[in-house]
Tab-separated table of C-alpha atoms in Angstrom:
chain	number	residue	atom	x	y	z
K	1	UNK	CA	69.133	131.864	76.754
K	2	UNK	CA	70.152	127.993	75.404
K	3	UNK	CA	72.132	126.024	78.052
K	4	UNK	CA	74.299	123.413	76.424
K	5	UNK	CA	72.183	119.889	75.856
K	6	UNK	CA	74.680	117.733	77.696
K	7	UNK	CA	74.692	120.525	80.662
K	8	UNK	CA	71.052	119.789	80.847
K	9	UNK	CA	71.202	116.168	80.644
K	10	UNK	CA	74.127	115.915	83.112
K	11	UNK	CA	71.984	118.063	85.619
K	12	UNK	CA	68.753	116.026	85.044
K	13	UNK	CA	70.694	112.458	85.738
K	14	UNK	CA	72.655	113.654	88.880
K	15	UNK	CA	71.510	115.771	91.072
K	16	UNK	CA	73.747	118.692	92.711
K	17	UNK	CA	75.629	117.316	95.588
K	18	UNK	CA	75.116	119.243	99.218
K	19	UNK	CA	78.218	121.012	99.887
K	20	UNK	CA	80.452	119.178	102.914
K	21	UNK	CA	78.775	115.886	101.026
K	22	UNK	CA	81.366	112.787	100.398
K	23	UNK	CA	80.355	110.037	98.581
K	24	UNK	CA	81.987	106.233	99.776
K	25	UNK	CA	83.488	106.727	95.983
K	26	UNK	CA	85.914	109.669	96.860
K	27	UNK	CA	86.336	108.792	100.282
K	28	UNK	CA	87.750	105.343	98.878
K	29	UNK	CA	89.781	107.280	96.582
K	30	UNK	CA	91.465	109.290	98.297
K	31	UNK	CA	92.420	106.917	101.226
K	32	UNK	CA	94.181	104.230	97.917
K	33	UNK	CA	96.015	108.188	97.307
K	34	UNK	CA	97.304	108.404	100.828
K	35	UNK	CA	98.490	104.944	100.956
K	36	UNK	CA	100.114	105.479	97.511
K	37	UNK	CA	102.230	108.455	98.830
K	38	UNK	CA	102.289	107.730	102.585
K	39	UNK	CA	105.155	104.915	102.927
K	40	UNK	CA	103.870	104.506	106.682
K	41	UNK	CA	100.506	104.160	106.090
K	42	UNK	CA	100.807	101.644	102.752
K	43	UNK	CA	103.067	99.543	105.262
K	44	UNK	CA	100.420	99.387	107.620
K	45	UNK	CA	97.402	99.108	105.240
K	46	UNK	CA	99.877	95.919	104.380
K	47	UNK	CA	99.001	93.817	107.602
K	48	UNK	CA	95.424	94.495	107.367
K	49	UNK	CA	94.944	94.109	103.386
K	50	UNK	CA	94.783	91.185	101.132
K	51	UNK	CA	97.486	89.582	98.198
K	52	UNK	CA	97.244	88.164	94.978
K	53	UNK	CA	99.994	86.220	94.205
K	54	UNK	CA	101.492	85.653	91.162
K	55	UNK	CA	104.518	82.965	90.089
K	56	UNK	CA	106.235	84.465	87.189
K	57	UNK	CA	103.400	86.859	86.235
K	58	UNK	CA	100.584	84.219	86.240
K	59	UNK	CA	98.289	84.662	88.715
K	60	UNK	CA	96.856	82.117	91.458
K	61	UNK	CA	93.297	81.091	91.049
K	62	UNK	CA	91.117	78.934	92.989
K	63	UNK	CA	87.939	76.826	91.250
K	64	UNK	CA	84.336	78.386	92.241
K	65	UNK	CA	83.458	75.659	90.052
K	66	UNK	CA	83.250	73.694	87.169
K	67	UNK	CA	84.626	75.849	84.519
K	68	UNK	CA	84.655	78.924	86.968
K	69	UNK	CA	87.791	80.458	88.818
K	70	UNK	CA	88.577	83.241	91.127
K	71	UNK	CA	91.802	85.298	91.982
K	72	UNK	CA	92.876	83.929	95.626
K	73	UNK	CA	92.462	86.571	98.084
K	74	UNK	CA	95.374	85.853	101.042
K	75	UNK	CA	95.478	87.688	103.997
K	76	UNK	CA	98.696	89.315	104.837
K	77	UNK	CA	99.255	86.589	107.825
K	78	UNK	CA	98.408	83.809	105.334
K	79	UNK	CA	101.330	84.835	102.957
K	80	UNK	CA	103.397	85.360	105.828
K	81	UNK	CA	102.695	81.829	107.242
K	82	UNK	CA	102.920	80.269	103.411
K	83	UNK	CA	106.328	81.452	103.368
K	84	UNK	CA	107.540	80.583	106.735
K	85	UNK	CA	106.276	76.725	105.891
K	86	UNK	CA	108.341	76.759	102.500
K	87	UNK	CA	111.215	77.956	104.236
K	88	UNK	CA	110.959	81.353	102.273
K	89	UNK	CA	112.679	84.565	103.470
K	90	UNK	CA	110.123	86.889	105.285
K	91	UNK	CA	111.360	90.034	103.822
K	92	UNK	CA	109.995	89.185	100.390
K	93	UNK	CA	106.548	90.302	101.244
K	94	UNK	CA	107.655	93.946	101.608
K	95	UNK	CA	107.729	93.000	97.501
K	96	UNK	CA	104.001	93.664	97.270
K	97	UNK	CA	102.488	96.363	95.097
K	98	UNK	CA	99.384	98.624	95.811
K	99	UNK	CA	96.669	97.983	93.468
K	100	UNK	CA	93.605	98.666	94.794
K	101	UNK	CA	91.264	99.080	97.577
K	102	UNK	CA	87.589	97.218	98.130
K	103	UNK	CA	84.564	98.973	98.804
K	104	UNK	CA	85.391	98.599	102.635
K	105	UNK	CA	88.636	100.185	102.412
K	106	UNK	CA	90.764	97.196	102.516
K	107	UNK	CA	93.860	97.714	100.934
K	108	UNK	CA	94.747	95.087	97.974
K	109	UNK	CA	98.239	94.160	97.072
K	110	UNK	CA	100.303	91.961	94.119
K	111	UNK	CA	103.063	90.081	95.134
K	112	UNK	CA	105.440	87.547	92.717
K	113	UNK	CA	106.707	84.095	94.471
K	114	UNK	CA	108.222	83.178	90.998
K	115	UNK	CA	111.650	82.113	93.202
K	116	UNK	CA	109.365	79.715	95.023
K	117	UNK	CA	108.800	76.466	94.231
K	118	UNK	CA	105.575	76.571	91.937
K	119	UNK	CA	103.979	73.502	92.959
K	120	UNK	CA	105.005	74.298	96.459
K	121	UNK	CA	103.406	77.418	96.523
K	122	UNK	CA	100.138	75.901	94.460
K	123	UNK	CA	99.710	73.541	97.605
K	124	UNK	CA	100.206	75.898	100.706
K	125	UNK	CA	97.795	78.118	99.053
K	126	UNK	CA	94.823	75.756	97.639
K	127	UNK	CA	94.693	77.171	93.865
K	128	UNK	CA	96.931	76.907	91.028
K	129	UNK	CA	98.901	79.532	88.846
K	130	UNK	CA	97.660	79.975	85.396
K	131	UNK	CA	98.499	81.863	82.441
K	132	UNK	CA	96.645	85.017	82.450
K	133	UNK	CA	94.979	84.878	78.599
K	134	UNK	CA	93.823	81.588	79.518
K	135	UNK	CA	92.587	83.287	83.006
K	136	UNK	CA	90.310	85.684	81.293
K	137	UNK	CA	88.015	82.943	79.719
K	138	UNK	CA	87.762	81.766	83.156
K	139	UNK	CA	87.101	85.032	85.681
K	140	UNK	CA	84.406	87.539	86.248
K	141	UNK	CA	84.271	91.108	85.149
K	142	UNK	CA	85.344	92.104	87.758
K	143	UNK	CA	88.398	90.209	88.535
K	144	UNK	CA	89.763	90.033	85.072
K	145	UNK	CA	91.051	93.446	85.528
K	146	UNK	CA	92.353	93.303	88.803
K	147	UNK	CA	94.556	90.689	87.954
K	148	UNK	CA	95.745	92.017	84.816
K	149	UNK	CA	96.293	95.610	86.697
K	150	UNK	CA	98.311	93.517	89.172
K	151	UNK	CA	100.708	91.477	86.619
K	152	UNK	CA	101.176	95.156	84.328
K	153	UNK	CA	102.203	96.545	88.001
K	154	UNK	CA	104.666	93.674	88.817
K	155	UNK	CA	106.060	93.545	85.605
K	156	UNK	CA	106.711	97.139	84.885
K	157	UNK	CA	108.582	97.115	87.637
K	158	UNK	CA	110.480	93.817	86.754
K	159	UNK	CA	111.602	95.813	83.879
K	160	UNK	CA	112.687	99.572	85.211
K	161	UNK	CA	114.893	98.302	87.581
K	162	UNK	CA	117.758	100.893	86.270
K	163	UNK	CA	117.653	104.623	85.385
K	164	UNK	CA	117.568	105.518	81.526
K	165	UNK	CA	119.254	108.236	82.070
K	166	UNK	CA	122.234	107.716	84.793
K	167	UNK	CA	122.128	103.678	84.319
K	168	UNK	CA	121.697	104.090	88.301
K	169	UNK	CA	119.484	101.656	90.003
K	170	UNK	CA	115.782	102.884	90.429
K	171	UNK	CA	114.127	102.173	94.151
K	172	UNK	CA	110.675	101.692	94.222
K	173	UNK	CA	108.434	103.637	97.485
K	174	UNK	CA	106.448	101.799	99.811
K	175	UNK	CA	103.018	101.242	97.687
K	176	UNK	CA	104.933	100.695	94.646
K	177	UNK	CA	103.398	103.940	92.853
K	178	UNK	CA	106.442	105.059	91.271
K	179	UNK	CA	110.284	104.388	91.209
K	180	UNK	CA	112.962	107.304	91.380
K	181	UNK	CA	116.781	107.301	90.609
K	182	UNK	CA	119.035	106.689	93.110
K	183	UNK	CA	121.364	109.275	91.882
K	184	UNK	CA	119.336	111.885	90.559
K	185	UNK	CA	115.577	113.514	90.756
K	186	UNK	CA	113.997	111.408	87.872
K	187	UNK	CA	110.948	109.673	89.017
K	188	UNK	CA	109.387	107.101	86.973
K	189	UNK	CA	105.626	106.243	86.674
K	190	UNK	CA	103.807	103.437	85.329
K	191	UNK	CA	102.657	104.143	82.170
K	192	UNK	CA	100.477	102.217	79.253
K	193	UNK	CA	101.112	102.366	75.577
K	194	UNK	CA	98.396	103.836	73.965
K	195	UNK	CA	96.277	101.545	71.144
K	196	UNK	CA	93.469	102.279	68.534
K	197	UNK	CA	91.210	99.110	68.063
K	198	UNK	CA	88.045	99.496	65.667
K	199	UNK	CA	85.354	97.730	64.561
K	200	UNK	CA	85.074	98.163	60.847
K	201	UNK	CA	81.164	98.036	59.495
K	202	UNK	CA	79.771	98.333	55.720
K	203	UNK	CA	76.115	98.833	56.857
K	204	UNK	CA	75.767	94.815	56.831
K	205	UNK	CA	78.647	92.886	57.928
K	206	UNK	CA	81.936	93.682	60.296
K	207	UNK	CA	85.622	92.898	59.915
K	208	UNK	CA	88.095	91.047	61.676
K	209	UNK	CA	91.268	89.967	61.301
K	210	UNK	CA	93.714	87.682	62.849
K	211	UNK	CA	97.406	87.717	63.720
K	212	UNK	CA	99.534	84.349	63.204
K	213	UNK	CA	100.535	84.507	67.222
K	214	UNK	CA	96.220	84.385	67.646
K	215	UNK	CA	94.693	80.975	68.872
K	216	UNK	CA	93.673	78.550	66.057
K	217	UNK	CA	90.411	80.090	64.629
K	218	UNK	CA	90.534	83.403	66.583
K	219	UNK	CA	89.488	86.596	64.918
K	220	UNK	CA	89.254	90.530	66.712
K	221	UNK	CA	88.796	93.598	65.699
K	222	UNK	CA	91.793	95.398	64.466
K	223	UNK	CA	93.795	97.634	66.656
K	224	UNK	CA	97.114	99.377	66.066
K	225	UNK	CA	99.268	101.719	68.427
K	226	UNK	CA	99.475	105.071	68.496
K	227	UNK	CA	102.575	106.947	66.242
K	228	UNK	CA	104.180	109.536	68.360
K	229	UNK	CA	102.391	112.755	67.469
K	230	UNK	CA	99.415	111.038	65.891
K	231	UNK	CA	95.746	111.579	67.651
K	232	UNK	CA	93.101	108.736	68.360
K	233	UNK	CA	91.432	109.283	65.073
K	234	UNK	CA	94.529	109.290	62.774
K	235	UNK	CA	96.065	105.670	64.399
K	236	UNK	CA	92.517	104.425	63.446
K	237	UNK	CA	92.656	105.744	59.811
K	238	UNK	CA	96.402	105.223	59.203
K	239	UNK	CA	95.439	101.260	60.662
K	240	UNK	CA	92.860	100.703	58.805
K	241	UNK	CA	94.271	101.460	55.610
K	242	UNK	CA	97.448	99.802	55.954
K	243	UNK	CA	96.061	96.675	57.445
K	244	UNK	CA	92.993	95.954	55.031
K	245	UNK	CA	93.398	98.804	52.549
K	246	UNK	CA	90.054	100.708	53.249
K	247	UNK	CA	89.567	103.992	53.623
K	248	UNK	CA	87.248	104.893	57.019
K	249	UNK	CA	84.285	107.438	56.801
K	250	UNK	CA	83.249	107.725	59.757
K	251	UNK	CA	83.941	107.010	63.390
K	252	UNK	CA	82.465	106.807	67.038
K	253	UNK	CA	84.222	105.944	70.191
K	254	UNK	CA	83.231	103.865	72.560
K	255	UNK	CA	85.022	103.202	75.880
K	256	UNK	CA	88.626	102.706	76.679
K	257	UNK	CA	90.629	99.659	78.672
K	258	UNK	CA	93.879	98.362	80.241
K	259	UNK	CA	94.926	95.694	78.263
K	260	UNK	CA	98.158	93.317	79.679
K	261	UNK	CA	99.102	92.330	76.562
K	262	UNK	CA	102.015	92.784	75.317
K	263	UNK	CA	102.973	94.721	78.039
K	264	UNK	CA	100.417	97.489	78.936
K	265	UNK	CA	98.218	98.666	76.526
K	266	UNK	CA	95.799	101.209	76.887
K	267	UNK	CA	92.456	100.558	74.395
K	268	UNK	CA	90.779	103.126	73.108
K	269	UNK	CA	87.697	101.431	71.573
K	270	UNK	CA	85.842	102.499	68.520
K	271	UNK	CA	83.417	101.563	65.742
K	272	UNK	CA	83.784	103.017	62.382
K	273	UNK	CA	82.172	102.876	58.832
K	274	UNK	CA	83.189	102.368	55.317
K	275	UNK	CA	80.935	102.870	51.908
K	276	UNK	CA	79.594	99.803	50.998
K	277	UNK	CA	80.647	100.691	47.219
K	278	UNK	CA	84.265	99.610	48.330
K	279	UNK	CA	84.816	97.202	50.356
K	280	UNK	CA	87.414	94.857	48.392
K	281	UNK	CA	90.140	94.299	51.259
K	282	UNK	CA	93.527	94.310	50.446
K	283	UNK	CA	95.238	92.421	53.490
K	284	UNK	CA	98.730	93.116	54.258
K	285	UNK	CA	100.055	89.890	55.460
K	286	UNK	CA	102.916	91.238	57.229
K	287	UNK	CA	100.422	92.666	59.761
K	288	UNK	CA	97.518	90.027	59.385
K	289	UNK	CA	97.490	86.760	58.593
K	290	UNK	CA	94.221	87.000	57.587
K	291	UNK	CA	90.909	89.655	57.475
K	292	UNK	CA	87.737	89.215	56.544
K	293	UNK	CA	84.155	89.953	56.812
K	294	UNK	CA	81.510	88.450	58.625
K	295	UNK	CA	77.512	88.721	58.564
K	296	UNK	CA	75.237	88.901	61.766
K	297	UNK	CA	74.349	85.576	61.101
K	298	UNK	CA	78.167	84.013	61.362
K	299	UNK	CA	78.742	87.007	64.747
K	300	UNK	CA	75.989	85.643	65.954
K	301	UNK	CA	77.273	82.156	65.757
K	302	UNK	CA	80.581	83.047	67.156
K	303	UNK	CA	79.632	84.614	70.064
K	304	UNK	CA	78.090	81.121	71.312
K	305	UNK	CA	81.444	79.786	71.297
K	306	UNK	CA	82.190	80.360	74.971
K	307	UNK	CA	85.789	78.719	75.663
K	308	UNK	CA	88.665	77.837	73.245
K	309	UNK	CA	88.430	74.885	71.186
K	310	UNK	CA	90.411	72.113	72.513
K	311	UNK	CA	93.377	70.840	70.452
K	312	UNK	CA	91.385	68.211	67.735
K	313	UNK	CA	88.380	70.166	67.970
K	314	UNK	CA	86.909	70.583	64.334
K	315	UNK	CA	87.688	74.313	63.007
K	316	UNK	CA	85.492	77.128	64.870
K	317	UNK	CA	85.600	80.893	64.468
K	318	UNK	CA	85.576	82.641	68.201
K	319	UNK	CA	86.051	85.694	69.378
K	320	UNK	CA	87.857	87.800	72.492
K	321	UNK	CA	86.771	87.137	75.849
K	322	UNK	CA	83.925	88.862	76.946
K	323	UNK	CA	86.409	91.254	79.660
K	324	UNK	CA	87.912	92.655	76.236
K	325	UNK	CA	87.168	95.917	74.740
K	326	UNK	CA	86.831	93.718	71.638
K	327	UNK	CA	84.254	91.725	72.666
K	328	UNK	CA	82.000	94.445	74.011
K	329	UNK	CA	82.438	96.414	70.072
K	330	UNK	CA	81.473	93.225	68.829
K	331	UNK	CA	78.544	92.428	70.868
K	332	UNK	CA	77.569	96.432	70.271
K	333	UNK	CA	77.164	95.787	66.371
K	334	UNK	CA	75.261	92.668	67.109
K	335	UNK	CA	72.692	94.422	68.776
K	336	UNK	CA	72.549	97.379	66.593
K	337	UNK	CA	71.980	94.934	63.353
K	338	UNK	CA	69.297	93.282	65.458
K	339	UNK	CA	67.853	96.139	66.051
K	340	UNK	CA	67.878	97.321	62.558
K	341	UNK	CA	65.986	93.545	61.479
K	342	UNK	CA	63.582	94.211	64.228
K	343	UNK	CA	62.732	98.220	63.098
């Protein structure tokens, strides 16, 4: 008699799809799987497809403008030619890894140059390699993530060059998808460590914390990895307590995101409450170097900061760059307290 509410909701927003229907979506989807498994076709998807290259895992960028960059898309003949004019063996192009495809099916790859000259490279190509945390104050929403999908790619394979069980070497396929064991059946995947971060609320102000390896004046919500065994729920709890020494009520999730740093994290983003009767942090300074919390009004004030302080710049709290998970749970509370002043 009662049909589930989401059931009814889910039916209302889309529509039932006409049988022998594809959407551009799946059809995109499933050509990136065929070039994944289908040495041939990745090879060939190659000559018609675009690179991002990196030098040593930072990624080359070309100015849109003032303060503005953008990932340089090369054509497979540009990289080709780049290399043939730095005297650069040819072969090293058959380095690139699969990491995408546009919305008209044109394949898009990651390659490494970091045993070219940088400068060299910077020059044939028109942009300039930069570090990629300083990148993601700098790019778009939606090339933030492509480049950070494409340095995780290139360095997880950087560092699973050899078996862990045989010692053997490990040989990537074509697209770069996976690597297998060159003396047994063990195939390797590329995998992301998973993370709880949180945004901790009393009703009236959030906390954040900082780590000493954070920029000067720097402060995010706090996030912890996973404990073999542990669920989503328990990391945040556990976290929480042992960070700040508060005890969480209640929690919501959010959304989730690749995150490069360290190496590969996957964010699983969440806001959560705490009773207002106890507060009083007790900061574990092995973890943080320091938490505290923050009204709307100082948020508010931090989220106008839009690009690091330079070095001599008078003290400034600022926050995450808008492509990180953290930045979206802050800007969430923001407008929730607004909209609590407002009601």
């Amino acid at each position: 008699m009662f049909r589930p509410v989401w059931l009814l909701l889910s039916t209302a927003k889309h529509p039932a799809v006409r049988r022998g229907y594809s959407s551009e979506y799946v059809s995109r989807m499933r050509h990136l799987n065929r070039l994944k498994e289908d040495d041939e076709a990745c090879a060939a998807a190659l000559q018609k497809g675009c690179v991002f290259l990196f030098h040593r895992l930072s990624p080359l960028l070309q100015q849109t403008g003032k303060t503005t960059f953008r990932p340089a898309a090369l054509t497979c003949s540009d990289v080709q030619s780049a290399l043939q004019r730095l005297g650069a063996d040819q072969s090293l192009l058959d380095d690139s890894v699969l990491i995408g495809c546009s919305e008209h099916n044109q394949a898009q790859f990651c390659l490494d140059v970091g045993e070219l000259d940088q400068a060299a490279v910077e020059a044939e190509c028109r942009g300039v390699f930069m570090d990629l945390r300083k990148s993601f104050f700098l790019l778009d929403g939606t090339a933030a993530p492509l480049v950070a999908k494409g340095q995780a790619l290139i360095r997880w394979h950087q560092i699973n060059r050899f078996c862990s069980e045989t010692g053997q070497p490990t040989h990537r396929n074509r697209s770069g998808s996976h690597r297998a064991c060159s003396n047994s059946s063990t195939i390797y995947y590329p995998k992301m460590s998973p993370v709880s971060i949180v945004l901790v609320s009393d009703g009236e102000r959030c906390l954040l914390g900082r780590q000493s390896s954070f920029p000067r004046g720097m402060y995010s919500a706090l996030a912890g990895f996973c404990d073999m065994g542990e669920t989503m729920e328990e990391t945040l709890r556990r976290e929480v307590a042992e960070e700040v020494g508060l005890e969480v009520q209640s929690i919501s999730y959010i959304s989730s995101q690749h995150w490069p740093f360290p190496h590969s994290s996957f964010m699983i983003g969440c806001h959560a409450s705490v009773s207002p009767a106890h507060t009083q942090l007790d900061v574990d300074h092995s973890e943080l170097e320091d938490a505290r919390w923050f009204t709307l009004e100082e948020i508010t004030r931090a989220l106008q900061v839009k690009t690091p302080p330079r070095r001599g710049d008078p003290p400034v709290t600022w926050l995450p760059p808008k492509h990180a998970l953290a930045h979206r749970l802050i800007t969430e509370w923001v407008e929730r307290q607004q909209g609590r002043v407002q009601s």
